[in-house]
mmCIF file of C-alpha atoms in Angstrom:
data_model
loop_
_atom_site.group_PDB
_atom_site.id
_atom_site.type_symbol
_atom_site.label_atom_id
_atom_site.label_comp_id
_atom_site.label_asym_id
_atom_site.label_seq_id
_atom_site.Cartn_x
_atom_site.Cartn_y
_atom_site.Cartn_z
ATOM 1 C CA MET A 23 82.588 114.677 74.675
ATOM 2 C CA ASP A 24 84.335 113.420 77.814
ATOM 3 C CA GLN A 25 81.898 113.719 80.703
ATOM 4 C CA GLU A 26 84.026 112.317 83.526
ATOM 5 C CA ASP A 27 84.349 114.510 86.611
ATOM 6 C CA ARG A 28 87.521 116.534 87.149
ATOM 7 C CA ILE A 29 88.419 116.405 90.837
ATOM 8 C CA ALA A 30 90.512 118.703 93.019
ATOM 9 C CA LEU A 31 91.755 117.129 96.265
ATOM 10 C CA PHE A 32 92.566 119.354 99.272
ATOM 11 C CA LEU A 33 93.881 117.716 102.437
ATOM 12 C CA ASP A 34 93.959 119.303 105.889
ATOM 13 C CA TYR A 35 96.774 116.883 106.544
ATOM 14 C CA GLU A 36 97.395 117.373 110.247
ATOM 15 C CA ASN A 37 93.712 116.789 110.983
ATOM 16 C CA LEU A 38 93.669 113.514 109.034
ATOM 17 C CA ALA A 39 97.065 112.218 110.176
ATOM 18 C CA LEU A 40 96.423 112.920 113.859
ATOM 19 C CA GLY A 41 92.905 111.511 113.608
ATOM 20 C CA VAL A 42 94.212 108.235 112.160
ATOM 21 C CA ARG A 43 97.015 108.054 114.720
ATOM 22 C CA ASP A 44 94.720 108.652 117.690
ATOM 23 C CA HIS A 45 91.868 106.383 116.634
ATOM 24 C CA HIS A 46 93.677 103.657 114.687
ATOM 25 C CA GLY A 47 96.160 102.564 117.320
ATOM 26 C CA GLY A 48 99.056 104.739 116.166
ATOM 27 C CA ARG A 49 98.863 103.654 112.536
ATOM 28 C CA ALA A 50 100.101 105.984 109.811
ATOM 29 C CA PHE A 51 97.726 107.751 107.441
ATOM 30 C CA ASP A 52 97.577 106.105 104.001
ATOM 31 C CA LEU A 53 96.487 108.104 100.946
ATOM 32 C CA ARG A 54 95.939 105.065 98.731
ATOM 33 C CA PRO A 55 92.389 104.168 99.929
ATOM 34 C CA ILE A 56 91.282 107.768 99.298
ATOM 35 C CA ALA A 57 92.960 107.826 95.879
ATOM 36 C CA ASP A 58 91.264 104.563 94.914
ATOM 37 C CA ALA A 59 87.838 105.823 96.027
ATOM 38 C CA LEU A 60 88.275 109.032 94.020
ATOM 39 C CA ALA A 61 89.480 107.136 90.943
ATOM 40 C CA GLU A 62 86.058 105.491 90.856
ATOM 41 C CA ARG A 63 84.400 108.921 90.813
ATOM 42 C CA GLY A 64 86.472 110.759 88.233
ATOM 43 C CA ARG A 65 89.901 112.082 87.255
ATOM 44 C CA VAL A 66 91.907 113.790 90.007
ATOM 45 C CA VAL A 67 93.678 116.752 88.382
ATOM 46 C CA VAL A 68 94.758 118.662 91.526
ATOM 47 C CA ARG A 69 96.269 117.182 94.700
ATOM 48 C CA ARG A 70 97.297 119.481 97.537
ATOM 49 C CA ALA A 71 98.051 118.835 101.210
ATOM 50 C CA TYR A 72 98.559 121.502 103.897
ATOM 51 C CA ALA A 73 100.716 121.087 107.025
ATOM 52 C CA ASP A 74 103.916 122.030 108.787
ATOM 53 C CA TRP A 75 105.897 119.279 107.069
ATOM 54 C CA SER A 76 108.751 119.351 109.554
ATOM 55 C CA TYR A 77 106.508 117.169 111.735
ATOM 56 C CA PHE A 78 105.567 114.707 108.974
ATOM 57 C CA ASP A 79 108.814 113.664 107.319
ATOM 58 C CA GLU A 80 107.834 110.074 106.417
ATOM 59 C CA ASP A 81 104.365 111.202 105.331
ATOM 60 C CA ARG A 82 105.930 113.793 103.059
ATOM 61 C CA ARG A 83 107.763 111.073 101.131
ATOM 62 C CA MET A 84 104.593 109.001 100.791
ATOM 63 C CA LEU A 85 102.599 111.969 99.486
ATOM 64 C CA THR A 86 105.322 113.028 97.065
ATOM 65 C CA ARG A 87 105.307 109.546 95.534
ATOM 66 C CA SER A 88 101.546 110.016 95.030
ATOM 67 C CA HIS A 89 102.155 113.331 93.202
ATOM 68 C CA VAL A 90 100.607 115.459 95.949
ATOM 69 C CA GLU A 91 101.693 119.112 96.053
ATOM 70 C CA LEU A 92 102.826 119.885 99.594
ATOM 71 C CA ILE A 93 101.852 123.347 100.867
ATOM 72 C CA GLU A 94 104.111 124.379 103.714
ATOM 73 C CA ILE A 95 102.496 126.120 106.695
ATOM 74 C CA PRO A 96 105.495 126.751 108.991
ATOM 75 C CA GLN A 97 104.912 127.255 112.682
ATOM 76 C CA ARG A 98 105.819 130.634 114.075
ATOM 77 C CA MET A 99 106.187 131.508 117.723
ATOM 78 C CA GLY A 100 102.991 133.064 119.034
ATOM 79 C CA ALA A 101 101.050 132.328 115.841
ATOM 80 C CA SER A 102 98.274 129.844 115.250
ATOM 81 C CA ARG A 103 99.437 127.291 112.702
ATOM 82 C CA LYS A 104 96.017 125.663 112.582
ATOM 83 C CA ASN A 105 94.206 128.839 111.572
ATOM 84 C CA ALA A 106 96.898 129.672 109.019
ATOM 85 C CA ALA A 107 96.499 126.266 107.355
ATOM 86 C CA ASP A 108 92.688 126.502 107.365
ATOM 87 C CA ILE A 109 92.684 129.973 105.792
ATOM 88 C CA LYS A 110 95.296 129.128 103.159
ATOM 89 C CA MET A 111 93.459 125.960 102.131
ATOM 90 C CA ALA A 112 90.081 127.740 101.932
ATOM 91 C CA VAL A 113 91.489 130.620 99.877
ATOM 92 C CA ASP A 114 93.232 128.247 97.454
ATOM 93 C CA ALA A 115 90.084 126.144 96.987
ATOM 94 C CA VAL A 116 87.848 129.134 96.208
ATOM 95 C CA GLU A 117 90.479 130.636 93.918
ATOM 96 C CA LEU A 118 90.718 127.358 91.999
ATOM 97 C CA ALA A 119 86.939 127.167 91.718
ATOM 98 C CA PHE A 120 86.954 130.499 89.858
ATOM 99 C CA GLU A 121 90.068 129.887 87.778
ATOM 100 C CA ARG A 122 89.395 126.287 86.671
ATOM 101 C CA GLU A 123 85.800 126.016 85.544
ATOM 102 C CA TYR A 124 86.388 122.505 84.234
ATOM 103 C CA ILE A 125 86.904 121.233 87.809
ATOM 104 C CA SER A 126 83.488 119.898 88.802
ATOM 105 C CA THR A 127 84.229 118.235 92.151
ATOM 106 C CA PHE A 128 86.183 119.365 95.191
ATOM 107 C CA VAL A 129 87.287 116.829 97.804
ATOM 108 C CA ILE A 130 87.938 118.360 101.222
ATOM 109 C CA GLY A 131 89.882 116.004 103.472
ATOM 110 C CA THR A 132 89.251 117.063 107.061
ATOM 111 C CA GLY A 133 86.975 116.460 110.020
ATOM 112 C CA ASP A 134 87.030 120.082 111.161
ATOM 113 C CA SER A 135 83.720 121.963 111.095
ATOM 114 C CA ASP A 136 85.663 125.194 110.409
ATOM 115 C CA PHE A 137 85.596 124.136 106.754
ATOM 116 C CA THR A 138 81.785 124.043 106.603
ATOM 117 C CA PRO A 139 81.565 127.616 105.187
ATOM 118 C CA LEU A 140 84.041 126.600 102.472
ATOM 119 C CA VAL A 141 81.831 123.645 101.563
ATOM 120 C CA HIS A 142 78.778 125.910 101.360
ATOM 121 C CA LYS A 143 80.630 128.415 99.157
ATOM 122 C CA LEU A 144 81.855 125.755 96.739
ATOM 123 C CA ARG A 145 78.334 124.396 96.391
ATOM 124 C CA GLU A 146 77.069 127.916 95.729
ATOM 125 C CA LEU A 147 79.573 128.000 92.867
ATOM 126 C CA ASN A 148 77.904 124.856 91.441
ATOM 127 C CA LYS A 149 80.702 122.518 92.514
ATOM 128 C CA ARG A 150 80.093 119.067 93.917
ATOM 129 C CA VAL A 151 81.793 118.624 97.295
ATOM 130 C CA ILE A 152 82.949 115.317 98.756
ATOM 131 C CA GLY A 153 84.221 115.292 102.325
ATOM 132 C CA VAL A 154 86.701 112.793 103.743
ATOM 133 C CA GLY A 155 87.361 112.406 107.457
ATOM 134 C CA VAL A 156 88.255 109.963 110.206
ATOM 135 C CA GLU A 157 84.975 108.795 111.719
ATOM 136 C CA ASN A 158 85.696 109.391 115.399
ATOM 137 C CA SER A 159 87.357 112.764 114.856
ATOM 138 C CA THR A 160 84.893 114.300 112.401
ATOM 139 C CA SER A 161 82.536 117.046 113.519
ATOM 140 C CA ALA A 162 78.867 116.134 113.243
ATOM 141 C CA LEU A 163 78.327 119.443 111.416
ATOM 142 C CA LEU A 164 80.508 118.650 108.413
ATOM 143 C CA PRO A 165 79.029 115.547 106.661
ATOM 144 C CA PRO A 166 75.495 117.004 106.175
ATOM 145 C CA ALA A 167 77.002 120.048 104.436
ATOM 146 C CA CYS A 168 78.647 117.917 101.728
ATOM 147 C CA ASP A 169 77.166 116.226 98.676
ATOM 148 C CA GLU A 170 78.887 113.023 99.767
ATOM 149 C CA PHE A 171 81.026 112.184 102.776
ATOM 150 C CA LEU A 172 83.507 109.313 102.904
ATOM 151 C CA PHE A 173 84.680 108.062 106.271
ATOM 152 C CA TYR A 174 88.324 107.059 105.962
ATOM 153 C CA ASP A 175 87.725 104.130 108.313
ATOM 154 C CA ARG A 176 85.200 102.547 105.917
ATOM 155 C CA LEU A 177 87.248 102.829 102.731
ATOM 156 C CA GLU A 178 88.467 99.694 101.006
ATOM 157 C CA GLY A 179 92.039 98.949 102.087
ATOM 158 C CA VAL A 180 91.929 100.643 105.494
ATOM 159 C CA GLU A 181 92.694 98.295 108.363
ATOM 160 C CA VAL A 182 90.762 99.374 111.433
ATOM 161 C CA PRO A 183 92.140 98.073 114.756
ATOM 162 C CA PRO A 184 89.816 96.040 116.999
ATOM 163 C CA ALA A 185 87.425 98.245 118.937
ATOM 164 C CA PRO A 186 88.241 98.667 122.642
ATOM 165 C CA GLY A 187 85.832 97.457 125.306
ATOM 166 C CA ARG A 188 84.344 100.925 125.676
ATOM 167 C CA ARG A 189 83.560 102.869 122.538
ATOM 168 C CA GLY A 190 84.111 106.569 122.471
ATOM 169 C CA ARG A 191 86.628 109.244 121.694
ATOM 170 C CA ALA A 192 89.673 109.272 123.914
ATOM 171 C CA ALA A 193 90.545 112.636 125.370
ATOM 172 C CA ARG A 194 93.649 114.316 124.021
ATOM 173 C CA PRO A 195 94.956 116.549 126.830
ATOM 174 C CA ALA A 196 97.975 118.657 125.977
ATOM 175 C CA GLY A 197 101.268 117.379 127.337
ATOM 176 C CA THR A 198 99.930 114.018 128.527
ATOM 177 C CA GLY A 199 99.296 110.572 127.145
ATOM 178 C CA ALA A 200 101.522 108.018 125.506
ATOM 179 C CA PRO A 201 104.110 109.293 123.045
ATOM 180 C CA PRO A 202 103.764 108.329 119.369
ATOM 181 C CA PRO A 203 105.705 105.330 118.053
ATOM 182 C CA ALA A 204 109.351 105.947 117.243
ATOM 183 C CA GLU A 205 108.908 105.625 113.498
ATOM 184 C CA ARG A 206 106.234 108.343 113.407
ATOM 185 C CA PRO A 207 107.145 112.059 113.457
ATOM 186 C CA ALA A 208 107.082 113.877 116.763
ATOM 187 C CA GLU A 209 103.752 115.356 117.720
ATOM 188 C CA PRO A 210 103.457 119.083 116.913
ATOM 189 C CA PRO A 211 103.515 121.334 119.981
ATOM 190 C CA THR A 212 100.007 122.524 119.243
ATOM 191 C CA GLU A 213 97.492 120.049 117.882
ATOM 192 C CA PRO A 214 94.582 121.189 115.758
ATOM 193 C CA THR A 215 91.312 121.471 117.599
ATOM 194 C CA VAL A 216 88.808 118.924 116.334
ATOM 195 C CA GLU A 217 85.142 118.981 117.178
ATOM 196 C CA THR A 218 83.633 115.544 117.431
ATOM 197 C CA ALA A 219 80.177 114.141 117.716
ATOM 198 C CA PRO A 220 79.235 112.691 121.089
ATOM 199 C CA ALA A 221 80.300 109.098 121.501
ATOM 200 C CA ALA A 222 77.453 106.824 120.543
ATOM 201 C CA GLU A 223 76.857 103.318 119.384
ATOM 202 C CA GLU A 224 76.832 102.969 115.610
ATOM 203 C CA PRO A 225 73.269 102.457 114.337
ATOM 204 C CA ALA A 226 72.377 99.087 112.941
ATOM 205 C CA ARG A 227 72.810 98.886 109.178
ATOM 206 C CA ASP A 228 70.424 96.074 108.293
ATOM 207 C CA VAL A 229 68.692 95.401 105.013
ATOM 208 C CA ASP A 230 65.281 95.904 106.640
ATOM 209 C CA THR A 231 66.224 99.513 107.438
ATOM 210 C CA LEU A 232 67.579 99.877 103.911
ATOM 211 C CA SER A 233 64.290 98.647 102.409
ATOM 212 C CA VAL A 234 62.366 101.351 104.281
ATOM 213 C CA LEU A 235 64.835 104.049 103.200
ATOM 214 C CA VAL A 236 64.755 103.089 99.507
ATOM 215 C CA ALA A 237 60.978 102.594 99.346
ATOM 216 C CA GLN A 238 60.286 105.957 100.977
ATOM 217 C CA THR A 239 62.782 107.691 98.711
ATOM 218 C CA VAL A 240 61.350 106.171 95.529
ATOM 219 C CA ALA A 241 57.819 107.063 96.654
ATOM 220 C CA GLY A 242 58.851 110.647 97.341
ATOM 221 C CA MET A 243 60.611 110.971 93.980
ATOM 222 C CA GLN A 244 57.616 109.544 92.138
ATOM 223 C CA GLY A 245 55.307 111.972 93.921
ATOM 224 C CA SER A 246 57.442 115.044 93.212
ATOM 225 C CA SER A 247 58.402 114.344 89.594
ATOM 226 C CA SER A 248 56.468 113.333 86.506
ATOM 227 C CA GLY A 249 59.514 111.584 85.034
ATOM 228 C CA GLU A 250 60.820 108.119 85.742
ATOM 229 C CA VAL A 251 63.112 107.395 88.695
ATOM 230 C CA THR A 252 66.464 106.044 87.528
ATOM 231 C CA ALA A 253 69.035 104.179 89.571
ATOM 232 C CA SER A 254 71.555 107.013 89.220
ATOM 233 C CA GLY A 255 68.966 109.582 90.297
ATOM 234 C CA LEU A 256 67.980 107.414 93.262
ATOM 235 C CA LYS A 257 71.621 107.125 94.381
ATOM 236 C CA ARG A 258 72.078 110.909 94.177
ATOM 237 C CA THR A 259 68.909 111.445 96.226
ATOM 238 C CA LEU A 260 70.012 108.954 98.886
ATOM 239 C CA LEU A 261 73.322 110.813 99.160
ATOM 240 C CA ARG A 262 71.492 114.120 99.515
ATOM 241 C CA LYS A 263 69.490 112.610 102.374
ATOM 242 C CA ASP A 264 72.575 111.095 103.997
ATOM 243 C CA PRO A 265 75.977 112.032 102.528
ATOM 244 C CA THR A 266 77.547 109.098 104.405
ATOM 245 C CA PHE A 267 75.306 106.544 102.652
ATOM 246 C CA SER A 268 77.187 103.660 101.079
ATOM 247 C CA GLU A 269 75.798 100.368 99.809
ATOM 248 C CA SER A 270 78.946 98.654 101.091
ATOM 249 C CA ASP A 271 77.780 99.319 104.668
ATOM 250 C CA TYR A 272 74.948 96.873 103.968
ATOM 251 C CA GLY A 273 77.189 94.241 102.393
ATOM 252 C CA PHE A 274 76.713 95.056 98.708
ATOM 253 C CA ARG A 275 79.567 95.584 96.272
ATOM 254 C CA THR A 276 77.683 97.937 93.948
ATOM 255 C CA PHE A 277 74.499 99.989 94.000
ATOM 256 C CA GLY A 278 73.131 97.852 91.174
ATOM 257 C CA GLU A 279 73.601 94.722 93.284
ATOM 258 C CA LEU A 280 71.696 96.399 96.104
ATOM 259 C CA LEU A 281 68.796 97.281 93.781
ATOM 260 C CA ARG A 282 68.636 93.748 92.381
ATOM 261 C CA HIS A 283 68.466 92.381 95.932
ATOM 262 C CA LEU A 284 65.573 94.693 96.823
ATOM 263 C CA ALA A 285 63.813 93.848 93.569
ATOM 264 C CA GLY A 286 64.141 90.150 94.423
ATOM 265 C CA HIS A 287 62.365 90.861 97.728
ATOM 266 C CA ASN A 288 59.581 92.809 95.978
ATOM 267 C CA VAL A 289 60.541 96.116 97.627
ATOM 268 C CA ILE A 290 61.056 97.763 94.223
ATOM 269 C CA GLU A 291 60.730 96.896 90.550
ATOM 270 C CA LEU A 292 63.426 97.400 87.923
ATOM 271 C CA ALA A 293 62.851 98.083 84.227
ATOM 272 C CA THR A 294 64.963 99.173 81.277
ATOM 273 C CA GLY A 295 65.961 102.797 81.752
ATOM 274 C CA PRO A 296 66.883 105.614 79.366
ATOM 275 C CA ALA A 297 70.570 104.626 79.398
ATOM 276 C CA LYS A 298 72.390 101.316 79.488
ATOM 277 C CA GLY A 299 73.265 100.322 83.032
ATOM 278 C CA ASP A 300 70.862 102.867 84.534
ATOM 279 C CA PRO A 301 67.558 101.012 85.078
ATOM 280 C CA GLU A 302 64.248 102.621 85.960
ATOM 281 C CA VAL A 303 63.185 102.056 89.567
ATOM 282 C CA SER A 304 59.576 101.967 90.755
ATOM 283 C CA LEU A 305 57.465 100.593 93.582
ATOM 284 C CA PRO A 306 55.488 97.415 92.909
ATOM 285 C CA GLU A 307 51.966 98.139 91.743
ATOM 286 C CA ARG A 308 50.744 94.781 92.965
ATOM 287 C CA GLY A 309 52.046 92.019 95.219
ATOM 288 C CA ASP A 310 52.860 93.032 98.775
ATOM 289 C CA ARG A 311 50.509 96.036 98.717
ATOM 290 C CA GLU A 312 47.471 93.907 97.901
ATOM 291 C CA VAL A 313 48.504 91.376 100.553
ATOM 292 C CA ALA A 314 48.843 94.218 103.088
ATOM 293 C CA PHE A 315 45.450 95.704 102.112
ATOM 294 C CA ALA A 316 43.839 92.261 102.503
ATOM 295 C CA LEU A 317 45.501 91.892 105.910
ATOM 296 C CA LEU A 318 44.160 95.289 106.982
ATOM 297 C CA ARG A 319 40.639 94.360 105.886
ATOM 298 C CA SER A 320 40.707 91.020 107.736
ATOM 299 C CA VAL A 321 41.906 92.699 110.952
ATOM 300 C CA VAL A 322 39.208 95.388 110.646
ATOM 301 C CA VAL A 323 36.581 92.673 110.164
ATOM 302 C CA ASP A 324 37.782 90.871 113.301
ATOM 303 C CA LEU A 325 37.771 94.064 115.388
ATOM 304 C CA ALA A 326 34.629 95.708 114.038
ATOM 305 C CA GLY A 327 32.302 92.719 114.074
ATOM 306 C CA GLU A 328 28.864 92.924 112.457
ATOM 307 C CA GLY A 329 28.118 96.540 111.495
ATOM 308 C CA GLY A 330 30.865 97.962 113.723
ATOM 309 C CA ALA A 331 33.965 100.044 113.093
ATOM 310 C CA ALA A 332 37.600 99.864 114.155
ATOM 311 C CA ALA A 333 39.475 102.960 115.340
ATOM 312 C CA LEU A 334 42.719 103.882 113.648
ATOM 313 C CA SER A 335 44.470 104.244 117.028
ATOM 314 C CA GLY A 336 46.021 100.924 117.982
ATOM 315 C CA LEU A 337 45.151 99.315 114.664
ATOM 316 C CA LYS A 338 48.758 99.087 113.533
ATOM 317 C CA ASP A 339 49.616 97.042 116.634
ATOM 318 C CA GLN A 340 46.839 94.623 115.747
ATOM 319 C CA LEU A 341 48.252 94.206 112.241
ATOM 320 C CA ARG A 342 51.670 93.467 113.679
ATOM 321 C CA ARG A 343 50.221 90.809 115.945
ATOM 322 C CA ALA A 344 48.871 89.114 112.835
ATOM 323 C CA ARG A 345 52.002 89.801 110.770
ATOM 324 C CA PRO A 346 55.058 90.823 112.834
ATOM 325 C CA ASP A 347 57.034 92.018 109.783
ATOM 326 C CA PHE A 348 54.341 94.488 108.682
ATOM 327 C CA SER A 349 55.669 97.973 107.891
ATOM 328 C CA GLU A 350 53.827 100.576 105.850
ATOM 329 C CA LYS A 351 57.153 102.298 105.219
ATOM 330 C CA LYS A 352 58.464 99.267 103.327
ATOM 331 C CA LEU A 353 55.554 99.794 100.947
ATOM 332 C CA GLY A 354 56.505 103.423 100.370
ATOM 333 C CA TYR A 355 54.011 105.101 102.733
ATOM 334 C CA ARG A 356 55.228 107.769 105.121
ATOM 335 C CA SER A 357 52.577 107.073 107.747
ATOM 336 C CA PHE A 358 50.056 104.432 108.743
ATOM 337 C CA LEU A 359 47.234 106.877 107.967
ATOM 338 C CA GLN A 360 48.534 107.296 104.416
ATOM 339 C CA PHE A 361 48.558 103.502 104.060
ATOM 340 C CA CYS A 362 44.957 103.286 105.311
ATOM 341 C CA LYS A 363 43.876 105.992 102.864
ATOM 342 C CA ALA A 364 45.462 104.007 100.032
ATOM 343 C CA ALA A 365 43.626 100.887 101.217
ATOM 344 C CA ALA A 366 40.373 102.858 101.206
ATOM 345 C CA THR A 367 41.066 104.106 97.677
ATOM 346 C CA SER A 368 41.666 100.521 96.534
ATOM 347 C CA GLY A 369 38.331 99.443 98.007
ATOM 348 C CA ALA A 370 39.642 97.224 100.791
ATOM 349 C CA VAL A 371 38.110 99.316 103.598
ATOM 350 C CA GLU A 372 36.073 102.473 104.181
ATOM 351 C CA LEU A 373 37.721 105.303 106.117
ATOM 352 C CA ARG A 374 35.971 108.262 107.731
ATOM 353 C CA TRP A 375 36.690 110.828 110.424
ATOM 354 C CA SER A 376 34.522 110.656 113.562
ATOM 355 C CA ALA A 377 34.245 113.894 115.537
ATOM 356 C CA GLU A 378 32.607 111.970 118.360
ATOM 357 C CA ALA A 379 35.448 109.449 118.640
ATOM 358 C CA GLU A 380 38.054 112.072 117.667
ATOM 359 C CA ASP A 381 39.659 109.442 115.504
ATOM 360 C CA TYR A 382 39.457 107.854 112.077
ATOM 361 C CA LEU A 383 37.151 104.845 111.897
ATOM 362 C CA LEU A 384 37.580 101.958 109.468
ATOM 363 C CA THR A 385 34.879 99.560 108.327
ATOM 364 C CA PRO A 386 35.072 96.677 105.849
ATOM 365 C CA GLN A 387 34.167 97.782 102.353
ATOM 366 C CA THR A 388 30.703 96.558 101.426
ATOM 367 C CA ALA A 389 30.154 94.823 98.127
#
């Protein structure tokens, strides 16, 4: 039986088109990168876009060539076009969820947090929801509500203009600012309101951070389930933790390539899984953990001296002086105390609580 996902695509077109125009140097919105990303996830059986199309003549031609059904939301004097488009799109999506049970995934293209209740409702109906939005014009409330969130700016095929000297979202006051390029449609009289996250520097996406994230996730999955952890299950869990997670942000072409890299650095171990191409993932039973336990014991010996004890407070700093790259989180432990308890269980040190010192005390394990 065919198990590929059936996808319904709903685009809040004005939100996306204006977001791309404002934050990509006046460039036009391009559907192709989104279509390519969705093709990798399943079969798109419904494509709908909502807007007052009198303002998006060139875009209308592009979307029609891509077989997108255009839903007209005409502007009326004294009426709110934005609210009309939002309501129509939400009603259509919920209606489709009831009428087409075979549709398993809904893609909501918008950065507007007004669609968060729609996302919640679709997930209540056992539908997977993928969000798509322009990074600098997407509300911080929307991505965590989705099963997965794709930033348009990061999709393959999207050319992002060079960042200006000062990062941040440019204000969009009504009736001011530079007019759009001549080849683009005139700006609608009333632009949709878009909530955005506060301007901030993008966090570093280094492999060291990735190692901590994967190790902690595998450890948590192993602790909460008696079954094996598969690569596909790990990817789903990482997306539940952070719907914007993508291995490409760390320089990897596929999730499998990422796992093989981490396995090569002894962060995880890979073994044959229950299905071809879906290996089992686990934390190393030996190797770095034993080295770390031995390091802890040697530092405790140096600090405690003959018959003495070392306090847990400040001990981690001492380990880092001896080994600057030490991190208990890379080994799958959520805290330094949990790491020390594991070392005590392995016999590397003895660990006890001291009411007098109001701290845990560590001593070298005696033979």
